mmCIF file of C-alpha atoms in Angstrom:
data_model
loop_
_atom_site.group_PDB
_atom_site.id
_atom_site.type_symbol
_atom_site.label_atom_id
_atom_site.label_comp_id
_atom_site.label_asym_id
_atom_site.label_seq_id
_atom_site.Cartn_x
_atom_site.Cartn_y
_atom_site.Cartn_z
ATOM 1 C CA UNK M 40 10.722 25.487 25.924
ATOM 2 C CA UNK M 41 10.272 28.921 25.381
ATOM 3 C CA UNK M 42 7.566 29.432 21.996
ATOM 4 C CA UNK M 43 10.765 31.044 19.795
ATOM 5 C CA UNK M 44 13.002 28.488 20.549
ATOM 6 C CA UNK M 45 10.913 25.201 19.931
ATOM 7 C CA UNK M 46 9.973 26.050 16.224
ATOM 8 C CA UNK M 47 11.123 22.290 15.070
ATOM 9 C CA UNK M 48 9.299 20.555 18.235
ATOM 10 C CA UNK M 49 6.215 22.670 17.193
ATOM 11 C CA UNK M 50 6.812 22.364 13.777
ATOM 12 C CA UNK M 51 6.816 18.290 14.457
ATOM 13 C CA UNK M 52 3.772 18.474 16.623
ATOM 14 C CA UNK M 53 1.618 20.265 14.481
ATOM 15 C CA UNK M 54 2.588 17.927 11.000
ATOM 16 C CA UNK M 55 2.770 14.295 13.119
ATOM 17 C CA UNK M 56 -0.951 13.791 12.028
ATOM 18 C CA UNK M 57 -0.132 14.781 8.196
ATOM 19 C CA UNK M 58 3.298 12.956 8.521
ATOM 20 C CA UNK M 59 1.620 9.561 9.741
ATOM 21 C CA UNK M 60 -0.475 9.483 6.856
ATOM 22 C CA UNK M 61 2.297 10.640 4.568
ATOM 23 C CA UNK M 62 4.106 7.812 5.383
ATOM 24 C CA UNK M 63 1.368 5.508 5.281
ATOM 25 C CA UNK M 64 0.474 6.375 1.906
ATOM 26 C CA UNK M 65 4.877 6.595 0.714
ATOM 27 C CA UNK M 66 4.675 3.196 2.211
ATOM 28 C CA UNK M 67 1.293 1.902 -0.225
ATOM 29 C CA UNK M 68 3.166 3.266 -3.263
ATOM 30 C CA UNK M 69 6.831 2.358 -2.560
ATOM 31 C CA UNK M 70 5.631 -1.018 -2.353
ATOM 32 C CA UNK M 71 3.518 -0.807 -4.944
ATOM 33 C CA UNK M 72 6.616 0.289 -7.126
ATOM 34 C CA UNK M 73 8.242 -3.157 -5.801
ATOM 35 C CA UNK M 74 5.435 -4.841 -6.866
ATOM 36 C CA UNK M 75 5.343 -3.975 -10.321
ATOM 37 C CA UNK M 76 8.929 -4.368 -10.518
ATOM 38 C CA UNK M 77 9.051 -7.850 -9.207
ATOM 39 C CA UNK M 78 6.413 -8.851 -11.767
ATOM 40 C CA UNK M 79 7.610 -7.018 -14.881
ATOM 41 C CA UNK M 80 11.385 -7.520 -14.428
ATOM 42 C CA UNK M 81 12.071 -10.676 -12.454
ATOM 43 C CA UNK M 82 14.311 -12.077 -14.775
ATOM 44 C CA UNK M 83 16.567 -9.105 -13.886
ATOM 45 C CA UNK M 84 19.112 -10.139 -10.601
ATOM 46 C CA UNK M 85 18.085 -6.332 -9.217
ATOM 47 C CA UNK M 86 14.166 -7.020 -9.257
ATOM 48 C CA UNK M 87 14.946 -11.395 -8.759
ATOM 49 C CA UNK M 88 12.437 -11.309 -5.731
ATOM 50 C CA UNK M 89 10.533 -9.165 -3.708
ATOM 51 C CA UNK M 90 13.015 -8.097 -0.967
ATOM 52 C CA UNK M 91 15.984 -7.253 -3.953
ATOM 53 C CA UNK M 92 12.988 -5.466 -5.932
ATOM 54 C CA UNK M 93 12.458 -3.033 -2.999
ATOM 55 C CA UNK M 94 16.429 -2.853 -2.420
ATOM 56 C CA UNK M 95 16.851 -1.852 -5.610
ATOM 57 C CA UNK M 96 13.434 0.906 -5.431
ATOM 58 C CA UNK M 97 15.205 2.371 -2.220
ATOM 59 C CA UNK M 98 18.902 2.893 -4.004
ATOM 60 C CA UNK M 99 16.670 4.588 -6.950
ATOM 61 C CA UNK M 100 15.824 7.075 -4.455
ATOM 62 C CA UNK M 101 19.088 7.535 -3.216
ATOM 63 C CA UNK M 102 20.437 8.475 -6.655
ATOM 64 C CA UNK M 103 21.537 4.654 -7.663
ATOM 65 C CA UNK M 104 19.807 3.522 -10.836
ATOM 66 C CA UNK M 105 19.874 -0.126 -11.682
ATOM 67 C CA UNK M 106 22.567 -1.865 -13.542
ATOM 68 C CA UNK M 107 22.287 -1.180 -18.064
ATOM 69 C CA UNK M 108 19.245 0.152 -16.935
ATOM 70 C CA UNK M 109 19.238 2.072 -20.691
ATOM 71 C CA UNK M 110 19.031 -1.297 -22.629
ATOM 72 C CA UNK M 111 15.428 -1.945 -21.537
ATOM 73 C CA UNK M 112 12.701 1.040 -22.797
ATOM 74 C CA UNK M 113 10.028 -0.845 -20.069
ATOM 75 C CA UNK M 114 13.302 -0.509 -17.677
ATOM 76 C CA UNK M 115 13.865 3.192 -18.863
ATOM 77 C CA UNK M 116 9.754 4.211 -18.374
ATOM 78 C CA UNK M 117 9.970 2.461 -14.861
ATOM 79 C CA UNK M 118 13.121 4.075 -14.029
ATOM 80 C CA UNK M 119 11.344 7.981 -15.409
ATOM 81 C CA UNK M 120 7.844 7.026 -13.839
ATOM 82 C CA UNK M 121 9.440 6.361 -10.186
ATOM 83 C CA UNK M 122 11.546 9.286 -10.289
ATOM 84 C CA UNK M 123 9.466 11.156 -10.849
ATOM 85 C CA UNK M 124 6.615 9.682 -8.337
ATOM 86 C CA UNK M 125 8.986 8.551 -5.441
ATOM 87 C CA UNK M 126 11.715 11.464 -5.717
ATOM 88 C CA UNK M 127 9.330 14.756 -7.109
ATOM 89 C CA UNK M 128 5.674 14.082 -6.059
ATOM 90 C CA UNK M 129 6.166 12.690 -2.674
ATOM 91 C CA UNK M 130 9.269 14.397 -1.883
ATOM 92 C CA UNK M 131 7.426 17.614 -2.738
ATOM 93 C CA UNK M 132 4.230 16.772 -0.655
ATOM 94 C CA UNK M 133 6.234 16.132 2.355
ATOM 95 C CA UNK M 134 8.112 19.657 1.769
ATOM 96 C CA UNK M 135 4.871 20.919 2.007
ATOM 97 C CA UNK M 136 3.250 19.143 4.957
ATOM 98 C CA UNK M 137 6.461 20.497 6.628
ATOM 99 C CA UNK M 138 6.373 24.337 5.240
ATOM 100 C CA UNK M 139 2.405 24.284 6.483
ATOM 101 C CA UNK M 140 3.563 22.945 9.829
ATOM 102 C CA UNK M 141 6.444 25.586 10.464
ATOM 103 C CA UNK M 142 4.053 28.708 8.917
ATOM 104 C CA UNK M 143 0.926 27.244 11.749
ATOM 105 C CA UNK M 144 4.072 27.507 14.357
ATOM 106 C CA UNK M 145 5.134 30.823 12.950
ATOM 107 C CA UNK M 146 1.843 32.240 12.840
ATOM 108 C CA UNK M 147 1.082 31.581 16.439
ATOM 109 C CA UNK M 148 4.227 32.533 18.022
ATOM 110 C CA UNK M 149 3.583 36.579 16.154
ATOM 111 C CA UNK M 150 -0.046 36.342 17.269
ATOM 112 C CA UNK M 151 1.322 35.683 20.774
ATOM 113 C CA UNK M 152 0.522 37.762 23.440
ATOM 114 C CA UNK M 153 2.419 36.096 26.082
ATOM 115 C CA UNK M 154 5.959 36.300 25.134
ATOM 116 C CA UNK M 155 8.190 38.666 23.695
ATOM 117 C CA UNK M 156 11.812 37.835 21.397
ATOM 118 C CA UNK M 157 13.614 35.286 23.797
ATOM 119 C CA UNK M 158 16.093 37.288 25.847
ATOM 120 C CA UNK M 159 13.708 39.653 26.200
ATOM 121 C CA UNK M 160 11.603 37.369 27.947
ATOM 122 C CA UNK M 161 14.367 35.844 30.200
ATOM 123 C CA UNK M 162 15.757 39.374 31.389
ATOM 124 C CA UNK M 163 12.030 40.310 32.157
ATOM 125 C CA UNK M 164 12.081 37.187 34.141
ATOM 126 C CA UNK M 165 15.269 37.738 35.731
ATOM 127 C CA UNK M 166 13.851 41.553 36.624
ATOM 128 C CA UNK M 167 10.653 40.013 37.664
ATOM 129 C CA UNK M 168 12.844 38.003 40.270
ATOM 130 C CA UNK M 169 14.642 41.126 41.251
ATOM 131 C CA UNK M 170 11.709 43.196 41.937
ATOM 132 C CA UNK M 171 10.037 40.164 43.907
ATOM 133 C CA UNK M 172 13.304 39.659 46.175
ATOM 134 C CA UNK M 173 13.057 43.999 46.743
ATOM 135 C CA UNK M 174 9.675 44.223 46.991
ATOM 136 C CA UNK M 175 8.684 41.250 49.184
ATOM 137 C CA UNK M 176 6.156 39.732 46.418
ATOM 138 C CA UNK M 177 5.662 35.915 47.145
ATOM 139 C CA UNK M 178 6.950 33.506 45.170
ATOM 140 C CA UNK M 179 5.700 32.389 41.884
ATOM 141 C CA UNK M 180 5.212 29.024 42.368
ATOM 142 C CA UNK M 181 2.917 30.202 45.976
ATOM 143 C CA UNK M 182 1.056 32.046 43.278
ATOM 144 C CA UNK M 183 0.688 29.514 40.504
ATOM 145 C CA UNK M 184 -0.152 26.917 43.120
ATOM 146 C CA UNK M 185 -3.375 29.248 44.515
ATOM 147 C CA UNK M 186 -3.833 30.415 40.635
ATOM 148 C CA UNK M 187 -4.127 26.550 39.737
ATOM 149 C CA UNK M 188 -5.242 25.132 42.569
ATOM 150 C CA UNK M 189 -7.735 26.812 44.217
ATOM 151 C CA UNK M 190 -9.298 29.956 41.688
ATOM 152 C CA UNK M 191 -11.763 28.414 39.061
ATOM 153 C CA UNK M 192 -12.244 31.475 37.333
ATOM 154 C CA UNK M 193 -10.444 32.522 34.006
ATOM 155 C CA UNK M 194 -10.020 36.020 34.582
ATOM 156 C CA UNK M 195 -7.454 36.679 37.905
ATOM 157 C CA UNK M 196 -7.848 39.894 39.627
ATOM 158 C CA UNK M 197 -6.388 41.207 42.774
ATOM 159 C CA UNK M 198 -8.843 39.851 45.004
ATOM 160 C CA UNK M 199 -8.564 36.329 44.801
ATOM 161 C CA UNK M 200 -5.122 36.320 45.574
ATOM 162 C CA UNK M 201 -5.864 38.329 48.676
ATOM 163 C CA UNK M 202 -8.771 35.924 49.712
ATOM 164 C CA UNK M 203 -6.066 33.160 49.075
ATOM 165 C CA UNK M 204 -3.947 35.249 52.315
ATOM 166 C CA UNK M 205 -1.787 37.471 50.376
ATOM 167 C CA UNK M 206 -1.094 40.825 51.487
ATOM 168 C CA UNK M 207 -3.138 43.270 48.927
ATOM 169 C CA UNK M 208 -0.565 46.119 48.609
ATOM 170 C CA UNK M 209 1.751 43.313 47.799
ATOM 171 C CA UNK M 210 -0.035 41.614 45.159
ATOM 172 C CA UNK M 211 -1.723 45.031 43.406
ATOM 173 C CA UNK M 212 2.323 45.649 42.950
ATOM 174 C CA UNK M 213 3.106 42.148 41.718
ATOM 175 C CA UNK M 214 -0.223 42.023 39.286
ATOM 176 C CA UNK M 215 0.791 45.674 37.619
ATOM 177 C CA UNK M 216 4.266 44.431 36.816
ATOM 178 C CA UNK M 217 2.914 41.136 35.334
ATOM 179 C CA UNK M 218 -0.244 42.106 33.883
ATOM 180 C CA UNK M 219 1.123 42.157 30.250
ATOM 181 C CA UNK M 220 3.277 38.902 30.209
ATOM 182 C CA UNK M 221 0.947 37.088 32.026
ATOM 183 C CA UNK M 222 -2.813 38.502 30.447
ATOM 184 C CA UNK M 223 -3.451 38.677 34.642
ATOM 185 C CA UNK M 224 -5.579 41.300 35.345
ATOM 186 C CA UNK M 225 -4.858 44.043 37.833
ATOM 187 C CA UNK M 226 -8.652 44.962 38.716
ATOM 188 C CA UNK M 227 -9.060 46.294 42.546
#
């Protein structure tokens, strides 16, 4: 996927850590919630047993309060208190795990070096292809196979493609039109 394109896959990736734990923790106080429900208003049908008591604690966050919720004040400060826990507090840390996420994704696709704006990149490619056909450069997957395979070096430069049985006026060619979207270098 090209790096401009797969903002919500990176975006996932870089929060699935944070978002594990987020939802271990949502889990620890949603049932805590039911809990304390259970125990303090059993006598109520909504909060009868454990099972109806975290029914009822998931419509609350939907936006469904319990039945004459209003007649009870314990009712009304358990209704307030997991509002605003549940729905604000953990809604909001979530929003931010996410936000974090997406500006770690959008801060590494402007520091990249390797890609340009999207069809940018694909009608360099589709140049690139053009120029290889003319020019009678090998094909790129000859060259990542040699580039992967058999050089151990980081830095690429003419010559070990031309050990690896390239012609060298063909591959000084190929390097200087791919130097910049590939970080190859083109020394002699």
């Amino acid at each position: 996927v090209h790096p401009r394109t797969g903002v919500l896959t990176g975006t996932i990736m870089k929060t699935l850590n944070d978002l594990w734990h987020f939802a271990i923790l949502f889990m620890i106080v949603f049932l805590c919630f039911g809990v304390a429900a259970n125990l303090f208003f059993g006598e109520r049908e909504d909060f009868a047993d454990m099972q109806t008591a975290l029914q009822t604690q998931f419509y609350m966050l939907l936006g469904e309060l319990p039945d004459e919720y209003t007649e009870d004040p314990r009712i009304i400060v358990y209704v307030c208190l997991s509002s605003i826990v549940m729905f604000l507090l953990m809604l909001n840390f979530l929003l931010a795990i996410i936000v974090d996420g997406y500006m770690q994704v959008r801060t590494d696709i402007e520091t990249s070096e390797a890609e340009n704006e999207f069809l940018t990149d694909v009608g360099l490619s589709f140049w690139g292809d053009i120029l290889s056909f003319r020019k009678g450069w090998p094909h790129k997957r000859e060259v990542a196979y040699a580039l992967r395979h058999r050089i151990r070096s980081q830095r690429v430069c003419a010559r070990h493609l031309i050990i690896q049985g390239f012609p060298a006026d063909i591959i000084k060619d190929m390097l200087a039109w791919y130097h910049q979207m590939d970080g190859l270098a083109i020394d002699p």
